[in-house]
Tab-separated table of C-alpha atoms and ligand atoms in Angstrom:
chain	number	residue	atom	x	y	z
A	30	MET	CA	52.099	96.985	4.705
A	31	ARG	CA	54.859	94.450	5.143
A	32	GLY	CA	57.331	97.282	5.562
A	33	ALA	CA	55.099	99.068	8.018
A	34	ASN	CA	54.671	95.988	10.151
A	35	SER	CA	58.300	95.208	10.369
A	36	VAL	CA	59.194	98.782	11.304
A	37	ALA	CA	56.629	98.627	14.097
A	38	ALA	CA	58.080	95.334	15.201
A	39	MET	CA	61.541	96.799	15.214
A	40	LEU	CA	60.350	99.698	17.337
A	41	LEU	CA	58.801	97.322	19.817
A	42	LEU	CA	61.890	95.202	19.797
A	43	LEU	CA	64.089	98.220	20.368
A	44	THR	CA	61.948	99.527	23.206
A	45	PHE	CA	62.020	96.122	24.806
A	46	LEU	CA	65.743	95.666	24.337
A	47	CYS	CA	66.502	99.086	25.787
A	48	ALA	CA	64.438	98.301	28.834
A	49	VAL	CA	66.166	94.976	29.360
A	50	ALA	CA	69.583	96.397	28.740
A	51	ALA	CA	68.977	99.059	31.343
A	52	GLY	CA	68.142	96.308	33.794
A	53	PHE	CA	64.587	97.296	34.674
A	54	PRO	CA	62.200	94.657	35.891
A	55	PHE	CA	59.884	95.641	33.065
A	56	ARG	CA	56.338	95.354	34.363
A	57	MET	CA	53.724	95.647	31.657
A	58	PRO	CA	50.160	96.803	31.985
A	59	LEU	CA	48.034	93.704	31.465
A	60	ASP	CA	46.199	94.987	28.428
A	61	LEU	CA	49.302	95.757	26.407
A	62	ASP	CA	50.709	92.877	24.403
A	63	VAL	CA	54.327	93.694	23.750
A	64	THR	CA	55.303	90.407	22.131
A	65	PRO	CA	57.376	91.350	19.086
A	66	ARG	CA	55.524	90.465	15.886
A	67	LEU	CA	58.763	89.730	14.167
A	68	THR	CA	62.201	89.047	15.530
A	69	VAL	CA	65.273	89.646	13.416
A	70	LEU	CA	68.508	88.107	14.612
A	71	SER	CA	71.678	89.987	13.824
A	72	SER	CA	72.807	87.064	11.655
A	73	GLY	CA	69.717	87.646	9.513
A	74	LEU	CA	70.956	91.082	8.622
A	75	GLN	CA	74.174	89.896	7.023
A	76	GLY	CA	72.749	89.664	3.538
A	77	CYS	CA	71.075	93.038	3.845
A	78	ARG	CA	71.334	95.424	0.945
A	79	ARG	CA	72.560	98.931	1.236
A	80	PHE	CA	72.251	101.995	-0.817
A	81	GLY	CA	75.050	104.486	-0.775
A	82	SER	CA	75.809	107.627	-2.688
A	83	SER	CA	78.028	110.630	-2.359
A	84	ALA	CA	75.126	112.421	-0.641
A	85	VAL	CA	75.074	112.876	3.133
A	86	ASN	CA	72.373	113.753	5.678
A	87	TYR	CA	69.598	111.414	4.520
A	88	SER	CA	66.508	113.019	5.996
A	89	THR	CA	63.225	111.807	4.476
A	90	MET	CA	61.864	108.468	3.314
A	91	LEU	CA	58.683	107.553	1.496
A	92	LEU	CA	57.902	103.902	0.813
A	93	GLU	CA	55.236	103.177	-1.766
A	94	ALA	CA	54.304	99.529	-1.801
A	95	ASP	CA	52.293	99.603	-5.040
A	96	SER	CA	55.097	100.854	-7.214
A	97	GLU	CA	57.744	99.151	-5.060
A	98	ARG	CA	59.590	102.399	-4.805
A	99	LEU	CA	61.457	103.921	-1.916
A	100	TYR	CA	61.970	107.665	-2.226
A	101	VAL	CA	64.776	109.150	-0.181
A	102	GLY	CA	65.680	112.777	0.436
A	103	ALA	CA	69.167	113.855	1.448
A	104	ARG	CA	71.397	116.912	1.337
A	105	GLY	CA	71.324	118.268	-2.189
A	106	ALA	CA	69.702	115.175	-3.691
A	107	ALA	CA	66.631	112.944	-3.848
A	108	PHE	CA	66.571	109.312	-4.959
A	109	ALA	CA	63.982	106.852	-6.251
A	110	LEU	CA	65.072	103.327	-5.347
A	111	ASN	CA	63.677	99.919	-6.236
A	112	ALA	CA	62.271	98.835	-2.867
A	113	SER	CA	62.884	95.162	-3.690
A	114	ASP	CA	66.574	95.808	-4.164
A	115	ILE	CA	67.740	99.190	-3.013
A	116	SER	CA	71.340	98.427	-3.866
A	117	ALA	CA	70.576	98.203	-7.551
A	118	SER	CA	72.323	100.679	-9.734
A	119	SER	CA	68.943	101.535	-11.245
A	120	ALA	CA	68.434	104.315	-8.676
A	121	LEU	CA	67.044	107.483	-10.197
A	122	THR	CA	68.528	110.702	-8.876
A	123	ILE	CA	67.577	114.351	-8.730
A	124	ARG	CA	70.481	116.612	-7.867
A	125	TRP	CA	69.230	119.789	-6.241
A	126	GLU	CA	71.924	121.905	-4.654
A	127	ALA	CA	71.727	125.467	-3.442
A	128	SER	CA	73.542	127.816	-5.794
A	129	ALA	CA	76.926	129.270	-4.864
A	130	GLU	CA	75.255	132.678	-4.644
A	131	GLN	CA	72.621	131.350	-2.246
A	132	LYS	CA	75.298	129.670	-0.117
A	133	LEU	CA	77.147	132.949	0.144
A	134	GLN	CA	73.940	134.717	1.224
A	135	CYS	CA	73.480	132.042	3.848
A	136	LEU	CA	77.003	132.564	5.157
A	137	LEU	CA	76.457	136.329	5.253
A	138	LYS	CA	73.345	135.722	7.388
A	139	GLY	CA	75.685	134.194	9.940
A	140	LYS	CA	74.756	130.584	9.262
A	141	ASP	CA	77.119	127.640	9.418
A	142	ASN	CA	78.464	126.854	5.949
A	143	LYS	CA	79.363	123.303	7.032
A	144	THR	CA	75.828	122.315	7.997
A	145	GLU	CA	73.120	124.888	7.332
A	146	CYS	CA	74.110	126.402	4.001
A	147	PHE	CA	72.982	123.434	1.904
A	148	ASN	CA	69.742	122.242	0.440
A	149	HIS	CA	68.443	119.710	2.973
A	150	ILE	CA	65.336	117.932	1.666
A	151	ARG	CA	62.774	118.148	4.480
A	152	LEU	CA	59.586	117.172	2.653
A	153	LEU	CA	59.159	114.447	0.030
A	154	GLN	CA	55.620	113.148	-0.355
A	155	ARG	CA	53.036	112.128	-2.883
A	156	PHE	CA	50.987	115.015	-4.223
A	157	ASN	CA	48.648	113.311	-6.696
A	158	SER	CA	48.595	110.218	-8.889
A	159	THR	CA	51.342	111.515	-11.162
A	160	HIS	CA	53.449	113.860	-9.034
A	161	LEU	CA	55.426	114.029	-5.799
A	162	TYR	CA	56.122	117.235	-3.921
A	163	MET	CA	59.470	118.121	-2.405
A	164	CYS	CA	60.742	120.980	-0.238
A	165	GLY	CA	64.315	121.812	0.671
A	166	THR	CA	65.889	124.320	3.063
A	167	HIS	CA	67.948	125.625	0.137
A	168	ALA	CA	70.637	127.317	2.216
A	169	PHE	CA	68.206	129.196	4.444
A	170	ARG	CA	65.780	130.118	1.687
A	171	PRO	CA	63.274	127.244	1.450
A	172	LEU	CA	61.992	126.195	-1.973
A	173	CYS	CA	59.559	123.518	-3.115
A	174	ALA	CA	59.031	121.712	-6.417
A	175	TYR	CA	56.865	119.078	-8.085
A	176	ILE	CA	58.456	115.868	-9.299
A	177	HIS	CA	57.063	113.847	-12.163
A	178	GLU	CA	57.017	110.445	-10.552
A	179	LYS	CA	57.510	108.126	-13.535
A	180	THR	CA	60.570	109.873	-14.913
A	181	PHE	CA	61.696	111.248	-11.543
A	182	VAL	CA	62.528	114.713	-12.777
A	183	MET	CA	61.405	118.077	-11.462
A	184	SER	CA	58.418	119.077	-13.534
A	185	SER	CA	58.445	122.775	-12.655
A	186	GLN	CA	60.692	125.590	-11.563
A	187	PRO	CA	61.057	125.530	-7.764
A	188	GLU	CA	58.559	127.774	-5.978
A	189	GLU	CA	58.623	129.718	-2.709
A	190	GLY	CA	58.738	127.361	0.279
A	191	ARG	CA	59.142	129.552	3.336
A	192	ASP	CA	55.574	128.967	4.544
A	193	LYS	CA	55.832	125.196	4.311
A	194	CYS	CA	59.404	124.278	5.098
A	195	PRO	CA	61.783	125.266	7.904
A	196	TYR	CA	64.949	127.200	7.100
A	197	GLY	CA	67.356	124.816	8.756
A	198	PRO	CA	68.083	121.088	8.789
A	199	MET	CA	67.600	120.541	12.519
A	200	THR	CA	64.410	122.523	13.170
A	201	GLY	CA	61.564	120.321	14.416
A	202	TYR	CA	59.178	119.755	11.531
A	203	THR	CA	56.424	117.527	10.260
A	204	ALA	CA	54.334	117.653	7.098
A	205	LEU	CA	51.439	115.767	5.523
A	206	ILE	CA	49.939	116.057	2.074
A	207	ILE	CA	46.325	114.920	2.180
A	208	ASP	CA	44.049	115.250	-0.828
A	209	GLN	CA	46.496	117.769	-2.323
A	210	GLN	CA	46.336	119.952	0.790
A	211	ILE	CA	49.617	120.566	2.586
A	212	TYR	CA	49.623	120.512	6.380
A	213	THR	CA	52.830	121.475	8.159
A	214	ALA	CA	54.005	122.160	11.691
A	215	SER	CA	57.243	123.879	12.593
A	216	GLN	CA	58.883	127.033	13.749
A	217	TYR	CA	59.566	128.468	10.324
A	218	ASP	CA	61.887	131.291	11.272
A	219	PHE	CA	63.495	132.624	14.425
A	220	TRP	CA	61.196	135.562	14.925
A	221	SER	CA	57.949	133.598	14.645
A	222	TYR	CA	56.204	131.192	17.017
A	223	PRO	CA	55.835	127.544	16.060
A	224	ASP	CA	52.463	126.756	14.550
A	225	ILE	CA	50.370	124.052	12.939
A	226	ARG	CA	48.978	125.173	9.609
A	227	ARG	CA	47.077	124.214	6.530
A	228	ASN	CA	48.690	125.975	3.613
A	229	PRO	CA	47.067	127.837	0.737
A	230	PRO	CA	45.548	127.424	-1.825
A	231	SER	CA	43.158	125.457	0.402
A	232	PRO	CA	41.554	127.705	3.059
A	233	ALA	CA	44.616	128.528	5.172
A	234	LEU	CA	44.372	127.890	8.903
A	235	LYS	CA	46.823	128.273	11.778
A	236	THR	CA	47.101	127.858	15.504
A	237	GLU	CA	46.771	131.056	17.542
A	238	ASP	CA	49.828	132.698	19.046
A	239	ALA	CA	48.231	135.772	20.592
A	240	PRO	CA	46.565	136.648	22.922
A	241	THR	CA	46.408	132.997	23.974
A	242	ARG	CA	49.251	130.885	22.760
A	243	TRP	CA	48.134	127.371	21.846
A	244	LEU	CA	51.682	126.068	21.506
A	245	ASN	CA	54.707	126.907	23.587
A	246	GLU	CA	58.101	126.453	21.928
A	247	ALA	CA	56.784	123.271	20.318
A	248	ASP	CA	59.310	120.926	18.730
A	249	PHE	CA	57.478	118.709	16.228
A	250	VAL	CA	58.394	115.102	15.478
A	251	GLY	CA	55.473	113.623	13.533
A	252	SER	CA	51.904	113.768	12.279
A	253	ALA	CA	49.235	111.369	11.095
A	254	LEU	CA	45.874	111.270	9.372
A	255	VAL	CA	43.141	109.038	10.732
A	256	ARG	CA	40.229	108.783	8.310
A	257	GLU	CA	37.153	108.602	10.478
A	258	SER	CA	34.639	109.958	7.999
A	259	LEU	CA	34.585	106.880	5.752
A	260	GLY	CA	31.395	104.967	6.486
A	261	SER	CA	30.784	106.985	9.626
A	262	SER	CA	27.160	106.923	10.722
A	263	THR	CA	27.667	109.927	12.998
A	264	GLY	CA	29.127	112.142	10.273
A	265	ASP	CA	32.484	112.156	11.996
A	266	ASP	CA	35.331	114.025	10.347
A	267	ASP	CA	38.841	112.910	9.433
A	268	LYS	CA	41.348	113.852	12.130
A	269	ILE	CA	44.928	114.972	11.864
A	270	TYR	CA	47.273	114.401	14.789
A	271	PHE	CA	50.501	116.281	15.493
A	272	PHE	CA	53.139	115.021	17.910
A	273	PHE	CA	55.632	117.253	19.686
A	274	THR	CA	57.418	118.238	22.855
A	275	GLU	CA	56.812	121.715	24.227
A	276	LYS	CA	57.565	123.936	27.181
A	277	SER	CA	55.467	123.093	30.178
A	278	GLN	CA	53.114	125.760	31.476
A	279	GLU	CA	51.979	123.656	34.387
A	280	GLN	CA	53.481	123.911	37.817
A	281	THR	CA	53.038	120.563	39.471
A	282	THR	CA	54.827	118.944	42.335
A	283	THR	CA	54.971	115.539	40.654
A	284	TYR	CA	56.934	116.654	37.631
A	285	SER	CA	59.770	119.060	37.722
A	286	HIS	CA	60.172	119.014	33.944
A	287	SER	CA	60.373	122.125	31.904
A	288	ARG	CA	59.112	120.285	28.818
A	289	VAL	CA	56.236	117.887	28.145
A	290	ALA	CA	55.331	115.474	25.339
A	291	ARG	CA	52.061	116.265	23.602
A	292	VAL	CA	49.633	115.279	20.895
A	293	ALA	CA	47.377	117.856	19.237
A	294	ARG	CA	44.415	117.140	16.986
A	295	VAL	CA	42.479	119.073	14.365
A	296	CYS	CA	39.595	118.175	12.076
A	297	LYS	CA	40.426	117.982	8.393
A	298	GLY	CA	37.156	119.660	7.447
A	299	ASP	CA	37.791	122.656	9.715
A	300	ARG	CA	37.089	125.911	7.869
A	301	GLY	CA	37.999	128.339	10.638
A	302	GLY	CA	35.697	130.652	12.575
A	303	HIS	CA	33.417	133.386	11.271
A	304	LEU	CA	33.601	136.183	13.836
A	305	THR	CA	36.212	134.877	16.224
A	306	LEU	CA	39.001	132.513	15.211
A	307	GLN	CA	39.058	133.684	11.621
A	308	LYS	CA	41.721	131.724	9.757
A	309	ARG	CA	42.329	129.762	12.949
A	310	TRP	CA	41.527	126.136	13.733
A	311	THR	CA	38.210	125.840	15.563
A	312	SER	CA	38.759	122.158	16.300
A	313	PHE	CA	42.223	122.344	17.897
A	314	LEU	CA	42.751	120.207	20.995
A	315	LYS	CA	45.912	119.087	22.712
A	316	THR	CA	46.798	116.790	25.544
A	317	ARG	CA	49.773	115.450	27.378
A	318	LEU	CA	51.440	112.138	26.592
A	319	THR	CA	52.922	110.361	29.561
A	320	CYS	CA	55.434	107.589	29.453
A	321	SER	CA	56.934	106.817	32.805
A	322	LEU	CA	58.214	104.271	35.245
A	323	PRO	CA	56.834	105.873	38.400
A	324	GLU	CA	58.469	103.367	40.746
A	325	TYR	CA	61.843	104.603	39.493
A	326	ASP	CA	60.666	108.177	39.203
A	327	PHE	CA	61.522	108.138	35.506
A	328	HIS	CA	59.291	110.331	33.391
A	329	PHE	CA	60.157	110.137	29.730
A	330	ASN	CA	58.981	113.604	28.839
A	331	MET	CA	60.751	114.105	25.517
A	332	LEU	CA	59.006	112.695	22.447
A	333	ARG	CA	61.610	111.768	19.825
A	334	SER	CA	59.631	110.006	17.133
A	335	VAL	CA	56.269	108.439	16.360
A	336	PHE	CA	55.093	105.649	14.114
A	337	VAL	CA	51.480	105.066	13.084
A	338	MET	CA	50.021	101.650	12.466
A	339	HIS	CA	46.625	101.886	10.830
A	340	GLY	CA	44.093	99.228	11.793
A	341	LEU	CA	41.031	97.895	10.052
A	342	THR	CA	38.919	100.644	11.564
A	343	PRO	CA	40.011	104.135	12.713
A	344	GLN	CA	39.491	103.010	16.308
A	345	ASP	CA	42.153	100.339	15.817
A	346	THR	CA	44.854	102.860	14.935
A	347	LEU	CA	47.971	102.456	17.055
A	348	PHE	CA	50.542	105.156	17.652
A	349	TYR	CA	53.982	104.075	18.792
A	350	GLY	CA	56.130	106.744	20.388
A	351	ILE	CA	59.791	106.806	21.230
A	352	PHE	CA	60.353	108.818	24.376
A	353	GLY	CA	63.508	110.007	26.015
A	354	LEU	CA	64.654	111.719	29.154
A	355	GLU	CA	65.415	115.402	29.187
A	356	TRP	CA	68.897	114.732	30.535
B	12	NAG	C1	75.492	116.070	7.779
B	12	NAG	O1	76.476	115.074	7.602
B	12	NAG	C2	77.773	115.521	7.960
B	12	NAG	C3	78.750	114.427	7.550
B	12	NAG	O2	78.298	113.184	7.957
B	12	NAG	C4	77.804	115.834	9.454
B	12	NAG	O3	79.074	116.294	9.828
B	12	NAG	C5	76.758	116.920	9.748
B	12	NAG	O4	76.673	117.154	11.129
B	12	NAG	C6	75.396	116.510	9.233
B	12	NAG	N1	74.490	117.644	9.355
B	12	NAG	C7	73.258	117.528	9.799
B	12	NAG	C8	72.460	118.774	9.837
B	12	NAG	O5	72.800	116.486	10.169
B	13	NAG	C1	63.176	95.762	-8.700
B	13	NAG	O1	64.015	94.747	-8.256
B	13	NAG	C2	63.446	93.436	-8.381
B	13	NAG	C3	64.413	92.471	-7.704
B	13	NAG	O2	65.731	92.623	-8.150
B	13	NAG	C4	63.220	93.150	-9.862
B	13	NAG	O3	62.634	91.868	-10.008
B	13	NAG	C5	62.280	94.216	-10.425
B	13	NAG	O4	62.132	94.032	-11.834
B	13	NAG	C6	62.832	95.613	-10.176
B	13	NAG	N1	61.832	96.590	-10.581
B	13	NAG	C7	62.135	97.629	-11.348
B	13	NAG	C8	61.012	98.536	-11.675
B	13	NAG	O5	63.273	97.828	-11.776
B	14	NAG	C1	83.047	128.496	5.049
B	14	NAG	O1	83.342	129.871	5.103
B	14	NAG	C2	84.685	130.165	5.426
B	14	NAG	C3	84.823	131.675	5.491
B	14	NAG	O2	84.013	132.171	6.526
B	14	NAG	C4	85.634	129.584	4.393
B	14	NAG	O3	86.938	129.800	4.772
B	14	NAG	C5	85.370	128.085	4.276
B	14	NAG	O4	86.135	127.545	3.207
B	14	NAG	C6	83.896	127.799	4.005
B	14	NAG	N1	83.673	126.344	4.033
B	14	NAG	C7	82.930	125.723	3.130
B	14	NAG	C8	82.738	124.246	3.335
B	14	NAG	O5	82.402	126.296	2.200
B	15	NAG	C1	49.274	116.578	-10.359
B	15	NAG	O1	49.762	117.828	-9.984
B	15	NAG	C2	50.658	118.415	-10.931
B	15	NAG	C3	51.195	119.704	-10.315
B	15	NAG	O2	50.163	120.561	-9.932
B	15	NAG	C4	49.909	118.662	-12.232
B	15	NAG	O3	50.800	119.219	-13.188
B	15	NAG	C5	49.358	117.342	-12.739
B	15	NAG	O4	48.595	117.564	-13.902
B	15	NAG	C6	48.493	116.690	-11.655
B	15	NAG	N1	48.122	115.367	-12.113
B	15	NAG	C7	46.861	114.961	-12.119
B	15	NAG	C8	46.616	113.559	-12.588
B	15	NAG	O5	45.937	115.695	-11.788
């Protein structure tokens, strides 16, 4: 929780600083309190601890407050660090490189052997009380594996990952493991449309791409679970939110953008339709996210990142987004 709060504070601080640096008279809606919860002066960062290794392209982070562990995924490696002192030499490491044979296959597919033909860890999350789950691009042939948390070693042979993990390191992607069910959103390969899916063995569900396309060249940046069923008197379901930027299908005079920021939502208990929408979400909804300074005609239509701050009740959940300009 401490970590979560300070990240949120940093985001607020950064947003605020950017606005000031750009010289906007930053007028705030009255109901939004943007006072930073925590201010860190640059001098306060001097004693900060760093973790370094020979690995590059750090891509995923999972902080678990209870065990004081910070799990980090990178290119060809995953690390378990002591969150109280990440610099400590006690870091546990899993080396997981793509084989020379696989790298050659990747090169033969026309991929870049300086960036794409490596095993970039794209998913690293808790699976159950004893195991984590990890997926890597594995030089354009995604694989996934369980990790025994205590010892931090792979507990099984890697399994097929192409339905859960993108092929490349830069493809927009988000994943959530909730109650041992794996939800992912991405464009998995070049010849398929991006989708939001719940993976087998749980009843598999997807967004529709024909005849009506629910997503249009979506580029995913994040996802979040909001548990609304706990203590709900109306029998409400848990909701899962997906954040992305996609191609605009609307022709409006106000915005000339080709892309728009969006949030989509599905119900966790969705089982798909019976006659229509078989194996498709029946609860899928999406809407536009706007972040703009209309008086300057600035419309920040590209969503770059999101952070979720859970409140005491589901209604108190706050989503922070980092938006950018298309140009
Ligand atoms: C990975 O890191 C290397 C070295 O820092 C950099 O040149 C490369 O662009 C990075 N690749 C990705 C996919 O971020
Ligand atoms: C983590 O680091 C803290 C501070 O150095 C230390 O007190 C603690 O014992 C370490 N925990 C583990 C599990 O090594
Ligand atoms: C990439 O492939 C080229 C041949 O196409 C080879 O000359 C080069 O050494 C390879 N680079 C790496 C980093 O493997
Ligand atoms: C967690 O999942 C792993 C992989 O399926 C399994 O081997 C392990 O027994 C599970 N642990 C518990 C406590 O169910």
